[in-house]
Amino acid sequence: GQQLNQSPQSMFIQEGEDVSMNCTSSSIFNTWLWYKQDPGEGPVLLIALYKAGELTSNGRLTAQFGITRKDSFLNISASIPSDVGIYFCAGPYYGQGGKLIFGQGTELSVKP
Amino acid sequence: DAGVIQSPRHEVTEMGQEVTLRCKPISGHDYLFWYRQTMMRGLELLIYFNNNVPIDDSGMPEDRFSAKMPNASFSTLKIQPSEPRDSAVYFCASSLGQTGYTFGSGTRLTVV
């Protein structure tokens, strides 16, 4: 079945460093979504990608929809302590309406 | 809009007791989803509704779990009888069409 694999599983970085994480699948996705979950809260949508090759930014965050449609990347520039949390990629199950599948998440820790 | 509202935020119950989790989706959203999050299994989709009708309940663990959506502004997830392995954070999310979800803050369930 469809699966999303995220890497790395966790990252420990220094404040000010850039961060890169990715999400891959053996299946093609027509939409890629990136969410962030703060401790004790639900995931919040950061960026949505709808077209292969698309590069979209949201402040210090930049995400790309891979050309093969089987991967996506999220970059965070000049990290700050409030970037701490779990980042999830997600995509719609093929032919199943609004149902989303989520990756396992990348847990980011930022040292001041 | 107040977002997706879940109650209670925390629930501690004894094994064998009935537990009811509640969700109020964003007004106008036509999809509602129930997810469970654990360290071991990540975010798992339990069931989702479209226009108050259950579409896919294949993720519901077993007959002890049931979900209802009597109207467009309210849904419940019930566990009867509860077991320690049901301990997790349960999220409700809603969306308009197949756009990205908005999650609630979750209910942290502990079954002792």
mmCIF file with all atom_site columns, C-alpha atoms in Angstrom:
data_model
loop_
_atom_site.group_PDB
_atom_site.id
_atom_site.type_symbol
_atom_site.label_atom_id
_atom_site.label_alt_id
_atom_site.label_comp_id
_atom_site.label_asym_id
_atom_site.label_entity_id
_atom_site.label_seq_id
_atom_site.pdbx_PDB_ins_code
_atom_site.Cartn_x
_atom_site.Cartn_y
_atom_site.Cartn_z
_atom_site.occupancy
_atom_site.B_iso_or_equiv
_atom_site.pdbx_formal_charge
_atom_site.auth_seq_id
_atom_site.auth_comp_id
_atom_site.auth_asym_id
_atom_site.auth_atom_id
_atom_site.pdbx_PDB_model_num
ATOM 1   C CA . GLY A 1 1   ? 0.000   0.000  0.000   1.00 0.00 ? 1   GLY A CA 1
ATOM 2   C CA . GLN A 1 2   ? 0.936   3.644  -0.046  1.00 0.00 ? 2   GLN A CA 1
ATOM 3   C CA . GLN A 1 3   ? 3.560   4.682  2.492   1.00 0.00 ? 3   GLN A CA 1
ATOM 4   C CA . LEU A 1 4   ? 5.523   7.822  3.191   1.00 0.00 ? 4   LEU A CA 1
ATOM 5   C CA . ASN A 1 5   ? 9.048   7.548  4.575   1.00 0.00 ? 5   ASN A CA 1
ATOM 6   C CA . GLN A 1 6   ? 10.557  10.569 6.252   1.00 0.00 ? 6   GLN A CA 1
ATOM 7   C CA . SER A 1 7   ? 14.184  11.176 7.046   1.00 0.00 ? 7   SER A CA 1
ATOM 8   C CA . PRO A 1 8   ? 15.866  11.860 9.253   1.00 0.00 ? 8   PRO A CA 1
ATOM 9   C CA . GLN A 1 9   ? 13.752  10.659 12.182  1.00 0.00 ? 9   GLN A CA 1
ATOM 10  C CA . SER A 1 10  ? 15.273  13.300 14.434  1.00 0.00 ? 10  SER A CA 1
ATOM 11  C CA . MET A 1 11  ? 17.659  16.217 14.233  1.00 0.00 ? 11  MET A CA 1
ATOM 12  C CA . PHE A 1 12  ? 19.578  18.166 16.850  1.00 0.00 ? 12  PHE A CA 1
ATOM 13  C CA . ILE A 1 13  ? 20.884  21.466 15.550  1.00 0.00 ? 13  ILE A CA 1
ATOM 14  C CA . GLN A 1 14  ? 22.255  24.757 16.743  1.00 0.00 ? 14  GLN A CA 1
ATOM 15  C CA . GLU A 1 15  ? 20.185  27.914 16.480  1.00 0.00 ? 15  GLU A CA 1
ATOM 16  C CA . GLY A 1 16  ? 20.908  29.681 13.214  1.00 0.00 ? 16  GLY A CA 1
ATOM 17  C CA . GLU A 1 17  ? 21.664  26.528 11.233  1.00 0.00 ? 17  GLU A CA 1
ATOM 18  C CA . ASP A 1 18  ? 19.715  25.511 8.160   1.00 0.00 ? 18  ASP A CA 1
ATOM 19  C CA . VAL A 1 19  ? 17.663  22.310 8.231   1.00 0.00 ? 19  VAL A CA 1
ATOM 20  C CA . SER A 1 20  ? 16.706  19.933 5.463   1.00 0.00 ? 20  SER A CA 1
ATOM 21  C CA . MET A 1 21  ? 14.369  16.958 5.640   1.00 0.00 ? 21  MET A CA 1
ATOM 22  C CA . ASN A 1 22  ? 12.688  14.818 3.045   1.00 0.00 ? 22  ASN A CA 1
ATOM 23  C CA . CYS A 1 23  ? 9.832   12.487 2.391   1.00 0.00 ? 23  CYS A CA 1
ATOM 24  C CA . THR A 1 24  ? 9.763   9.660  -0.139  1.00 0.00 ? 24  THR A CA 1
ATOM 25  C CA . SER A 1 25  ? 7.233   7.182  -1.405  1.00 0.00 ? 25  SER A CA 1
ATOM 26  C CA . SER A 1 26  ? 7.110   4.221  -3.753  1.00 0.00 ? 26  SER A CA 1
ATOM 27  C CA . SER A 1 27  ? 3.827   5.618  -5.096  1.00 0.00 ? 27  SER A CA 1
ATOM 28  C CA . ILE A 1 28  ? 3.089   8.787  -6.986  1.00 0.00 ? 28  ILE A CA 1
ATOM 29  C CA . PHE A 1 29  ? 1.393   11.608 -5.115  1.00 0.00 ? 29  PHE A CA 1
ATOM 30  C CA . ASN A 1 30  ? -0.427  14.507 -6.752  1.00 0.00 ? 30  ASN A CA 1
ATOM 31  C CA . THR A 1 31  ? -0.313  16.660 -3.640  1.00 0.00 ? 31  THR A CA 1
ATOM 32  C CA . TRP A 1 32  ? 2.290   17.018 -0.917  1.00 0.00 ? 32  TRP A CA 1
ATOM 33  C CA . LEU A 1 33  ? 1.569   18.677 2.399   1.00 0.00 ? 33  LEU A CA 1
ATOM 34  C CA . TRP A 1 34  ? 3.935   19.611 5.198   1.00 0.00 ? 34  TRP A CA 1
ATOM 35  C CA . TYR A 1 35  ? 2.692   19.942 8.779   1.00 0.00 ? 35  TYR A CA 1
ATOM 36  C CA . LYS A 1 36  ? 4.323   20.955 12.029  1.00 0.00 ? 36  LYS A CA 1
ATOM 37  C CA . GLN A 1 37  ? 3.236   19.672 15.432  1.00 0.00 ? 37  GLN A CA 1
ATOM 38  C CA . ASP A 1 38  ? 4.146   21.651 18.523  1.00 0.00 ? 38  ASP A CA 1
ATOM 39  C CA . PRO A 1 39  ? 4.282   19.739 21.812  1.00 0.00 ? 39  PRO A CA 1
ATOM 40  C CA . GLY A 1 40  ? 0.778   19.149 23.171  1.00 0.00 ? 40  GLY A CA 1
ATOM 41  C CA . GLU A 1 41  ? -0.960  20.414 20.058  1.00 0.00 ? 41  GLU A CA 1
ATOM 42  C CA . GLY A 1 42  ? -2.319  19.083 16.795  1.00 0.00 ? 42  GLY A CA 1
ATOM 43  C CA . PRO A 1 43  ? -0.394  19.318 13.521  1.00 0.00 ? 43  PRO A CA 1
ATOM 44  C CA . VAL A 1 44  ? -0.668  22.631 11.678  1.00 0.00 ? 44  VAL A CA 1
ATOM 45  C CA . LEU A 1 45  ? -0.405  22.943 7.910   1.00 0.00 ? 45  LEU A CA 1
ATOM 46  C CA . LEU A 1 46  ? 2.754   24.787 6.819   1.00 0.00 ? 46  LEU A CA 1
ATOM 47  C CA . ILE A 1 47  ? 2.947   24.380 3.070   1.00 0.00 ? 47  ILE A CA 1
ATOM 48  C CA . ALA A 1 48  ? 0.892   22.678 0.355   1.00 0.00 ? 48  ALA A CA 1
ATOM 49  C CA . LEU A 1 49  ? 2.351   21.625 -2.996  1.00 0.00 ? 49  LEU A CA 1
ATOM 50  C CA . TYR A 1 50  ? 0.147   20.716 -5.954  1.00 0.00 ? 50  TYR A CA 1
ATOM 51  C CA . LYS A 1 51  ? 2.436   20.487 -8.993  1.00 0.00 ? 51  LYS A CA 1
ATOM 52  C CA . ALA A 1 52  ? 5.528   18.420 -9.787  1.00 0.00 ? 52  ALA A CA 1
ATOM 53  C CA . GLY A 1 53  ? 8.607   20.623 -9.587  1.00 0.00 ? 53  GLY A CA 1
ATOM 54  C CA . GLU A 1 54  ? 6.811   23.303 -7.594  1.00 0.00 ? 54  GLU A CA 1
ATOM 55  C CA . LEU A 1 55  ? 8.908   25.255 -5.119  1.00 0.00 ? 55  LEU A CA 1
ATOM 56  C CA . THR A 1 56  ? 6.960   27.134 -2.455  1.00 0.00 ? 56  THR A CA 1
ATOM 57  C CA . SER A 1 57  ? 8.116   29.303 0.417   1.00 0.00 ? 57  SER A CA 1
ATOM 58  C CA . ASN A 1 58  ? 6.481   30.362 3.651   1.00 0.00 ? 58  ASN A CA 1
ATOM 59  C CA . GLY A 1 59  ? 8.817   32.699 5.497   1.00 0.00 ? 59  GLY A CA 1
ATOM 60  C CA . ARG A 1 60  ? 11.974  30.782 6.371   1.00 0.00 ? 60  ARG A CA 1
ATOM 61  C CA . LEU A 1 61  ? 10.411  27.537 5.139   1.00 0.00 ? 61  LEU A CA 1
ATOM 62  C CA . THR A 1 62  ? 10.785  26.273 1.590   1.00 0.00 ? 62  THR A CA 1
ATOM 63  C CA . ALA A 1 63  ? 9.285   23.068 0.237   1.00 0.00 ? 63  ALA A CA 1
ATOM 64  C CA . GLN A 1 64  ? 9.639   21.371 -3.114  1.00 0.00 ? 64  GLN A CA 1
ATOM 65  C CA . PHE A 1 65  ? 7.465   18.853 -4.930  1.00 0.00 ? 65  PHE A CA 1
ATOM 66  C CA . GLY A 1 66  ? 9.818   16.347 -6.531  1.00 0.00 ? 66  GLY A CA 1
ATOM 67  C CA . ILE A 1 67  ? 9.812   15.946 -10.314 1.00 0.00 ? 67  ILE A CA 1
ATOM 68  C CA . THR A 1 68  ? 9.166   12.213 -10.020 1.00 0.00 ? 68  THR A CA 1
ATOM 69  C CA . ARG A 1 69  ? 6.133   12.947 -7.782  1.00 0.00 ? 69  ARG A CA 1
ATOM 70  C CA . LYS A 1 70  ? 7.544   10.388 -5.360  1.00 0.00 ? 70  LYS A CA 1
ATOM 71  C CA . ASP A 1 71  ? 9.333   12.768 -3.038  1.00 0.00 ? 71  ASP A CA 1
ATOM 72  C CA . SER A 1 72  ? 9.241   16.155 -1.386  1.00 0.00 ? 72  SER A CA 1
ATOM 73  C CA . PHE A 1 73  ? 11.707  18.256 0.583   1.00 0.00 ? 73  PHE A CA 1
ATOM 74  C CA . LEU A 1 74  ? 11.348  20.802 3.348   1.00 0.00 ? 74  LEU A CA 1
ATOM 75  C CA . ASN A 1 75  ? 14.065  23.277 4.216   1.00 0.00 ? 75  ASN A CA 1
ATOM 76  C CA . ILE A 1 76  ? 14.177  25.658 7.161   1.00 0.00 ? 76  ILE A CA 1
ATOM 77  C CA . SER A 1 77  ? 16.695  28.463 7.011   1.00 0.00 ? 77  SER A CA 1
ATOM 78  C CA . ALA A 1 78  ? 18.305  30.156 10.012  1.00 0.00 ? 78  ALA A CA 1
ATOM 79  C CA . SER A 1 79  ? 16.545  27.986 12.594  1.00 0.00 ? 79  SER A CA 1
ATOM 80  C CA . ILE A 1 80  ? 15.236  29.511 15.812  1.00 0.00 ? 80  ILE A CA 1
ATOM 81  C CA . PRO A 1 81  ? 14.146  27.827 19.072  1.00 0.00 ? 81  PRO A CA 1
ATOM 82  C CA . SER A 1 82  ? 10.444  27.996 18.174  1.00 0.00 ? 82  SER A CA 1
ATOM 83  C CA . ASP A 1 83  ? 11.106  25.737 15.176  1.00 0.00 ? 83  ASP A CA 1
ATOM 84  C CA . VAL A 1 84  ? 11.233  22.859 17.667  1.00 0.00 ? 84  VAL A CA 1
ATOM 85  C CA . GLY A 1 85  ? 8.571   20.244 17.004  1.00 0.00 ? 85  GLY A CA 1
ATOM 86  C CA . ILE A 1 86  ? 7.696   17.315 14.783  1.00 0.00 ? 86  ILE A CA 1
ATOM 87  C CA . TYR A 1 87  ? 7.420   17.884 11.046  1.00 0.00 ? 87  TYR A CA 1
ATOM 88  C CA . PHE A 1 88  ? 5.163   15.600 9.038   1.00 0.00 ? 88  PHE A CA 1
ATOM 89  C CA . CYS A 1 89  ? 4.769   15.144 5.332   1.00 0.00 ? 89  CYS A CA 1
ATOM 90  C CA . ALA A 1 90  ? 1.390   13.988 4.075   1.00 0.00 ? 90  ALA A CA 1
ATOM 91  C CA . GLY A 1 91  ? -0.357  13.149 0.858   1.00 0.00 ? 91  GLY A CA 1
ATOM 92  C CA . PRO A 1 92  ? -3.779  11.964 -0.248  1.00 0.00 ? 92  PRO A CA 1
ATOM 93  C CA . TYR A 1 93  ? -4.512  8.284  -0.630  1.00 0.00 ? 93  TYR A CA 1
ATOM 94  C CA . TYR A 1 94  ? -5.021  7.584  -4.296  1.00 0.00 ? 94  TYR A CA 1
ATOM 95  C CA . GLY A 1 95  ? -8.671  7.724  -5.265  1.00 0.00 ? 95  GLY A CA 1
ATOM 96  C CA . GLN A 1 96  ? -9.892  8.111  -1.698  1.00 0.00 ? 96  GLN A CA 1
ATOM 97  C CA . GLY A 1 97  ? -11.139 11.644 -1.545  1.00 0.00 ? 97  GLY A CA 1
ATOM 98  C CA . GLY A 1 98  ? -9.861  13.730 1.317   1.00 0.00 ? 98  GLY A CA 1
ATOM 99  C CA . LYS A 1 99  ? -8.136  10.876 3.177   1.00 0.00 ? 99  LYS A CA 1
ATOM 100 C CA . LEU A 1 100 ? -4.494  11.680 3.971   1.00 0.00 ? 100 LEU A CA 1
ATOM 101 C CA . ILE A 1 101 ? -1.559  9.432  4.750   1.00 0.00 ? 101 ILE A CA 1
ATOM 102 C CA . PHE A 1 102 ? 1.145   10.824 7.038   1.00 0.00 ? 102 PHE A CA 1
ATOM 103 C CA . GLY A 1 103 ? 4.842   10.100 7.284   1.00 0.00 ? 103 GLY A CA 1
ATOM 104 C CA . GLN A 1 104 ? 6.375   9.079  10.600  1.00 0.00 ? 104 GLN A CA 1
ATOM 105 C CA . GLY A 1 105 ? 7.631   12.576 11.281  1.00 0.00 ? 105 GLY A CA 1
ATOM 106 C CA . THR A 1 106 ? 10.997  14.293 11.764  1.00 0.00 ? 106 THR A CA 1
ATOM 107 C CA . GLU A 1 107 ? 11.557  15.555 15.291  1.00 0.00 ? 107 GLU A CA 1
ATOM 108 C CA . LEU A 1 108 ? 13.567  18.768 15.347  1.00 0.00 ? 108 LEU A CA 1
ATOM 109 C CA . SER A 1 109 ? 15.426  20.053 18.397  1.00 0.00 ? 109 SER A CA 1
ATOM 110 C CA . VAL A 1 110 ? 17.115  23.458 18.305  1.00 0.00 ? 110 VAL A CA 1
ATOM 111 C CA . LYS A 1 111 ? 19.785  24.364 20.814  1.00 0.00 ? 111 LYS A CA 1
ATOM 112 C CA . PRO A 1 112 ? 19.921  28.095 21.613  1.00 0.00 ? 112 PRO A CA 1
ATOM 113 C CA . ASP B 2 1   ? -13.439 30.869 13.579  1.00 0.00 ? 1   ASP B CA 1
ATOM 114 C CA . ALA B 2 2   ? -12.398 29.012 16.721  1.00 0.00 ? 2   ALA B CA 1
ATOM 115 C CA . GLY B 2 3   ? -10.927 26.112 14.772  1.00 0.00 ? 3   GLY B CA 1
ATOM 116 C CA . VAL B 2 4   ? -11.598 22.449 15.447  1.00 0.00 ? 4   VAL B CA 1
ATOM 117 C CA . ILE B 2 5   ? -12.629 22.023 19.064  1.00 0.00 ? 5   ILE B CA 1
ATOM 118 C CA . GLN B 2 6   ? -12.054 18.787 20.927  1.00 0.00 ? 6   GLN B CA 1
ATOM 119 C CA . SER B 2 7   ? -13.085 17.808 24.411  1.00 0.00 ? 7   SER B CA 1
ATOM 120 C CA . PRO B 2 8   ? -11.926 16.799 26.872  1.00 0.00 ? 8   PRO B CA 1
ATOM 121 C CA . ARG B 2 9   ? -8.221  17.734 26.518  1.00 0.00 ? 9   ARG B CA 1
ATOM 122 C CA . HIS B 2 10  ? -7.243  14.999 28.942  1.00 0.00 ? 10  HIS B CA 1
ATOM 123 C CA . GLU B 2 11  ? -9.078  11.879 30.041  1.00 0.00 ? 11  GLU B CA 1
ATOM 124 C CA . VAL B 2 12  ? -7.948  9.310  32.563  1.00 0.00 ? 12  VAL B CA 1
ATOM 125 C CA . THR B 2 13  ? -10.161 6.299  32.971  1.00 0.00 ? 13  THR B CA 1
ATOM 126 C CA . GLU B 2 14  ? -10.078 2.804  34.351  1.00 0.00 ? 14  GLU B CA 1
ATOM 127 C CA . MET B 2 15  ? -9.899  -0.233 32.135  1.00 0.00 ? 15  MET B CA 1
ATOM 128 C CA . GLY B 2 16  ? -13.364 -1.414 31.182  1.00 0.00 ? 16  GLY B CA 1
ATOM 129 C CA . GLN B 2 17  ? -14.990 1.999  31.366  1.00 0.00 ? 17  GLN B CA 1
ATOM 130 C CA . GLU B 2 18  ? -16.673 3.707  28.449  1.00 0.00 ? 18  GLU B CA 1
ATOM 131 C CA . VAL B 2 19  ? -14.899 6.736  27.008  1.00 0.00 ? 19  VAL B CA 1
ATOM 132 C CA . THR B 2 20  ? -16.469 9.349  24.737  1.00 0.00 ? 20  THR B CA 1
ATOM 133 C CA . LEU B 2 21  ? -14.376 11.889 22.854  1.00 0.00 ? 21  LEU B CA 1
ATOM 134 C CA . ARG B 2 22  ? -16.044 14.893 21.248  1.00 0.00 ? 22  ARG B CA 1
ATOM 135 C CA . CYS B 2 23  ? -15.280 17.062 18.257  1.00 0.00 ? 23  CYS B CA 1
ATOM 136 C CA . LYS B 2 24  ? -16.745 20.219 16.764  1.00 0.00 ? 24  LYS B CA 1
ATOM 137 C CA . PRO B 2 25  ? -15.401 20.775 13.241  1.00 0.00 ? 25  PRO B CA 1
ATOM 138 C CA . ILE B 2 26  ? -14.918 24.110 11.544  1.00 0.00 ? 26  ILE B CA 1
ATOM 139 C CA . SER B 2 27  ? -18.228 25.456 10.295  1.00 0.00 ? 27  SER B CA 1
ATOM 140 C CA . GLY B 2 28  ? -18.707 24.750 6.590   1.00 0.00 ? 28  GLY B CA 1
ATOM 141 C CA . HIS B 2 29  ? -16.163 21.947 6.404   1.00 0.00 ? 29  HIS B CA 1
ATOM 142 C CA . ASP B 2 30  ? -17.554 18.822 4.783   1.00 0.00 ? 30  ASP B CA 1
ATOM 143 C CA . TYR B 2 31  ? -14.952 16.266 5.838   1.00 0.00 ? 31  TYR B CA 1
ATOM 144 C CA . LEU B 2 32  ? -14.232 15.108 9.382   1.00 0.00 ? 32  LEU B CA 1
ATOM 145 C CA . PHE B 2 33  ? -11.438 12.743 10.385  1.00 0.00 ? 33  PHE B CA 1
ATOM 146 C CA . TRP B 2 34  ? -10.504 10.921 13.555  1.00 0.00 ? 34  TRP B CA 1
ATOM 147 C CA . TYR B 2 35  ? -6.814  10.071 14.029  1.00 0.00 ? 35  TYR B CA 1
ATOM 148 C CA . ARG B 2 36  ? -4.917  8.333  16.797  1.00 0.00 ? 36  ARG B CA 1
ATOM 149 C CA . GLN B 2 37  ? -1.292  9.170  17.557  1.00 0.00 ? 37  GLN B CA 1
ATOM 150 C CA . THR B 2 38  ? 1.124   6.926  19.430  1.00 0.00 ? 38  THR B CA 1
ATOM 151 C CA . MET B 2 39  ? 4.900   6.791  19.587  1.00 0.00 ? 39  MET B CA 1
ATOM 152 C CA . MET B 2 40  ? 4.964   3.354  18.026  1.00 0.00 ? 40  MET B CA 1
ATOM 153 C CA . ARG B 2 41  ? 2.484   3.818  15.194  1.00 0.00 ? 41  ARG B CA 1
ATOM 154 C CA . GLY B 2 42  ? 2.507   7.546  14.517  1.00 0.00 ? 42  GLY B CA 1
ATOM 155 C CA . LEU B 2 43  ? -0.657  9.134  13.145  1.00 0.00 ? 43  LEU B CA 1
ATOM 156 C CA . GLU B 2 44  ? -3.246  6.527  12.214  1.00 0.00 ? 44  GLU B CA 1
ATOM 157 C CA . LEU B 2 45  ? -6.522  7.349  10.496  1.00 0.00 ? 45  LEU B CA 1
ATOM 158 C CA . LEU B 2 46  ? -9.380  5.661  12.318  1.00 0.00 ? 46  LEU B CA 1
ATOM 159 C CA . ILE B 2 47  ? -12.435 6.848  10.393  1.00 0.00 ? 47  ILE B CA 1
ATOM 160 C CA . TYR B 2 48  ? -13.598 9.731  8.260   1.00 0.00 ? 48  TYR B CA 1
ATOM 161 C CA . PHE B 2 49  ? -16.923 11.285 7.334   1.00 0.00 ? 49  PHE B CA 1
ATOM 162 C CA . ASN B 2 50  ? -18.055 13.250 4.322   1.00 0.00 ? 50  ASN B CA 1
ATOM 163 C CA . ASN B 2 51  ? -21.208 15.320 4.765   1.00 0.00 ? 51  ASN B CA 1
ATOM 164 C CA . ASN B 2 52  ? -21.887 13.468 8.037   1.00 0.00 ? 52  ASN B CA 1
ATOM 165 C CA . VAL B 2 53  ? -21.757 10.047 6.372   1.00 0.00 ? 53  VAL B CA 1
ATOM 166 C CA . PRO B 2 54  ? -19.033 7.568  7.393   1.00 0.00 ? 54  PRO B CA 1
ATOM 167 C CA . ILE B 2 55  ? -16.931 6.839  4.304   1.00 0.00 ? 55  ILE B CA 1
ATOM 168 C CA . ASP B 2 56  ? -14.089 4.668  5.527   1.00 0.00 ? 56  ASP B CA 1
ATOM 169 C CA . ASP B 2 57  ? -13.830 3.037  8.947   1.00 0.00 ? 57  ASP B CA 1
ATOM 170 C CA . SER B 2 58  ? -11.170 0.507  8.003   1.00 0.00 ? 58  SER B CA 1
ATOM 171 C CA . GLY B 2 59  ? -8.775  2.025  10.508  1.00 0.00 ? 59  GLY B CA 1
ATOM 172 C CA . MET B 2 60  ? -11.013 1.456  13.497  1.00 0.00 ? 60  MET B CA 1
ATOM 173 C CA . PRO B 2 61  ? -9.080  -1.060 15.600  1.00 0.00 ? 61  PRO B CA 1
ATOM 174 C CA . GLU B 2 62  ? -11.967 -3.299 16.620  1.00 0.00 ? 62  GLU B CA 1
ATOM 175 C CA . ASP B 2 63  ? -15.606 -3.366 17.573  1.00 0.00 ? 63  ASP B CA 1
ATOM 176 C CA . ARG B 2 64  ? -14.898 -1.588 20.821  1.00 0.00 ? 64  ARG B CA 1
ATOM 177 C CA . PHE B 2 65  ? -14.486 1.622  18.807  1.00 0.00 ? 65  PHE B CA 1
ATOM 178 C CA . SER B 2 66  ? -17.410 3.460  17.273  1.00 0.00 ? 66  SER B CA 1
ATOM 179 C CA . ALA B 2 67  ? -17.865 6.935  15.801  1.00 0.00 ? 67  ALA B CA 1
ATOM 180 C CA . LYS B 2 68  ? -20.909 8.998  14.960  1.00 0.00 ? 68  LYS B CA 1
ATOM 181 C CA . MET B 2 69  ? -21.606 12.294 13.312  1.00 0.00 ? 69  MET B CA 1
ATOM 182 C CA . PRO B 2 70  ? -25.249 13.160 13.992  1.00 0.00 ? 70  PRO B CA 1
ATOM 183 C CA . ASN B 2 71  ? -24.942 16.589 12.360  1.00 0.00 ? 71  ASN B CA 1
ATOM 184 C CA . ALA B 2 72  ? -22.455 18.810 10.578  1.00 0.00 ? 72  ALA B CA 1
ATOM 185 C CA . SER B 2 73  ? -21.220 20.417 13.776  1.00 0.00 ? 73  SER B CA 1
ATOM 186 C CA . PHE B 2 74  ? -20.591 17.467 16.058  1.00 0.00 ? 74  PHE B CA 1
ATOM 187 C CA . SER B 2 75  ? -18.907 14.072 16.119  1.00 0.00 ? 75  SER B CA 1
ATOM 188 C CA . THR B 2 76  ? -18.093 11.541 18.809  1.00 0.00 ? 76  THR B CA 1
ATOM 189 C CA . LEU B 2 77  ? -15.613 8.702  19.093  1.00 0.00 ? 77  LEU B CA 1
ATOM 190 C CA . LYS B 2 78  ? -16.564 6.127  21.672  1.00 0.00 ? 78  LYS B CA 1
ATOM 191 C CA . ILE B 2 79  ? -14.485 3.318  23.154  1.00 0.00 ? 79  ILE B CA 1
ATOM 192 C CA . GLN B 2 80  ? -16.385 0.672  25.092  1.00 0.00 ? 80  GLN B CA 1
ATOM 193 C CA . PRO B 2 81  ? -14.880 -1.068 26.982  1.00 0.00 ? 81  PRO B CA 1
ATOM 194 C CA . SER B 2 82  ? -11.575 0.796  27.141  1.00 0.00 ? 82  SER B CA 1
ATOM 195 C CA . GLU B 2 83  ? -8.241  -1.014 27.512  1.00 0.00 ? 83  GLU B CA 1
ATOM 196 C CA . PRO B 2 84  ? -4.752  0.218  28.497  1.00 0.00 ? 84  PRO B CA 1
ATOM 197 C CA . ARG B 2 85  ? -3.535  -0.219 24.907  1.00 0.00 ? 85  ARG B CA 1
ATOM 198 C CA . ASP B 2 86  ? -6.054  2.427  23.826  1.00 0.00 ? 86  ASP B CA 1
ATOM 199 C CA . SER B 2 87  ? -3.951  5.050  25.601  1.00 0.00 ? 87  SER B CA 1
ATOM 200 C CA . ALA B 2 88  ? -2.954  7.598  22.969  1.00 0.00 ? 88  ALA B CA 1
ATOM 201 C CA . VAL B 2 89  ? -3.663  11.097 21.739  1.00 0.00 ? 89  VAL B CA 1
ATOM 202 C CA . TYR B 2 90  ? -6.809  11.221 19.626  1.00 0.00 ? 90  TYR B CA 1
ATOM 203 C CA . PHE B 2 91  ? -7.120  13.994 17.071  1.00 0.00 ? 91  PHE B CA 1
ATOM 204 C CA . CYS B 2 92  ? -10.105 15.224 15.173  1.00 0.00 ? 92  CYS B CA 1
ATOM 205 C CA . ALA B 2 93  ? -9.551  17.161 11.949  1.00 0.00 ? 93  ALA B CA 1
ATOM 206 C CA . SER B 2 94  ? -11.835 18.762 9.405   1.00 0.00 ? 94  SER B CA 1
ATOM 207 C CA . SER B 2 95  ? -11.417 20.017 5.865   1.00 0.00 ? 95  SER B CA 1
ATOM 208 C CA . LEU B 2 96  ? -13.325 21.630 3.049   1.00 0.00 ? 96  LEU B CA 1
ATOM 209 C CA . GLY B 2 97  ? -13.051 19.297 0.096   1.00 0.00 ? 97  GLY B CA 1
ATOM 210 C CA . GLN B 2 98  ? -9.656  17.769 -0.451  1.00 0.00 ? 98  GLN B CA 1
ATOM 211 C CA . THR B 2 99  ? -7.604  20.671 0.854   1.00 0.00 ? 99  THR B CA 1
ATOM 212 C CA . GLY B 2 100 ? -5.310  20.372 3.845   1.00 0.00 ? 100 GLY B CA 1
ATOM 213 C CA . TYR B 2 101 ? -6.838  19.461 7.159   1.00 0.00 ? 101 TYR B CA 1
ATOM 214 C CA . THR B 2 102 ? -7.205  21.613 10.245  1.00 0.00 ? 102 THR B CA 1
ATOM 215 C CA . PHE B 2 103 ? -6.527  19.592 13.372  1.00 0.00 ? 103 PHE B CA 1
ATOM 216 C CA . GLY B 2 104 ? -7.914  20.059 16.832  1.00 0.00 ? 104 GLY B CA 1
ATOM 217 C CA . SER B 2 105 ? -5.628  20.138 19.865  1.00 0.00 ? 105 SER B CA 1
ATOM 218 C CA . GLY B 2 106 ? -6.322  16.497 20.629  1.00 0.00 ? 106 GLY B CA 1
ATOM 219 C CA . THR B 2 107 ? -7.540  14.451 23.580  1.00 0.00 ? 107 THR B CA 1
ATOM 220 C CA . ARG B 2 108 ? -4.865  12.678 25.574  1.00 0.00 ? 108 ARG B CA 1
ATOM 221 C CA . LEU B 2 109 ? -6.428  9.427  26.774  1.00 0.00 ? 109 LEU B CA 1
ATOM 222 C CA . THR B 2 110 ? -4.881  7.354  29.527  1.00 0.00 ? 110 THR B CA 1
ATOM 223 C CA . VAL B 2 111 ? -6.486  4.038  30.436  1.00 0.00 ? 111 VAL B CA 1
ATOM 224 C CA . VAL B 2 112 ? -5.199  2.563  33.673  1.00 0.00 ? 112 VAL B CA 1
#
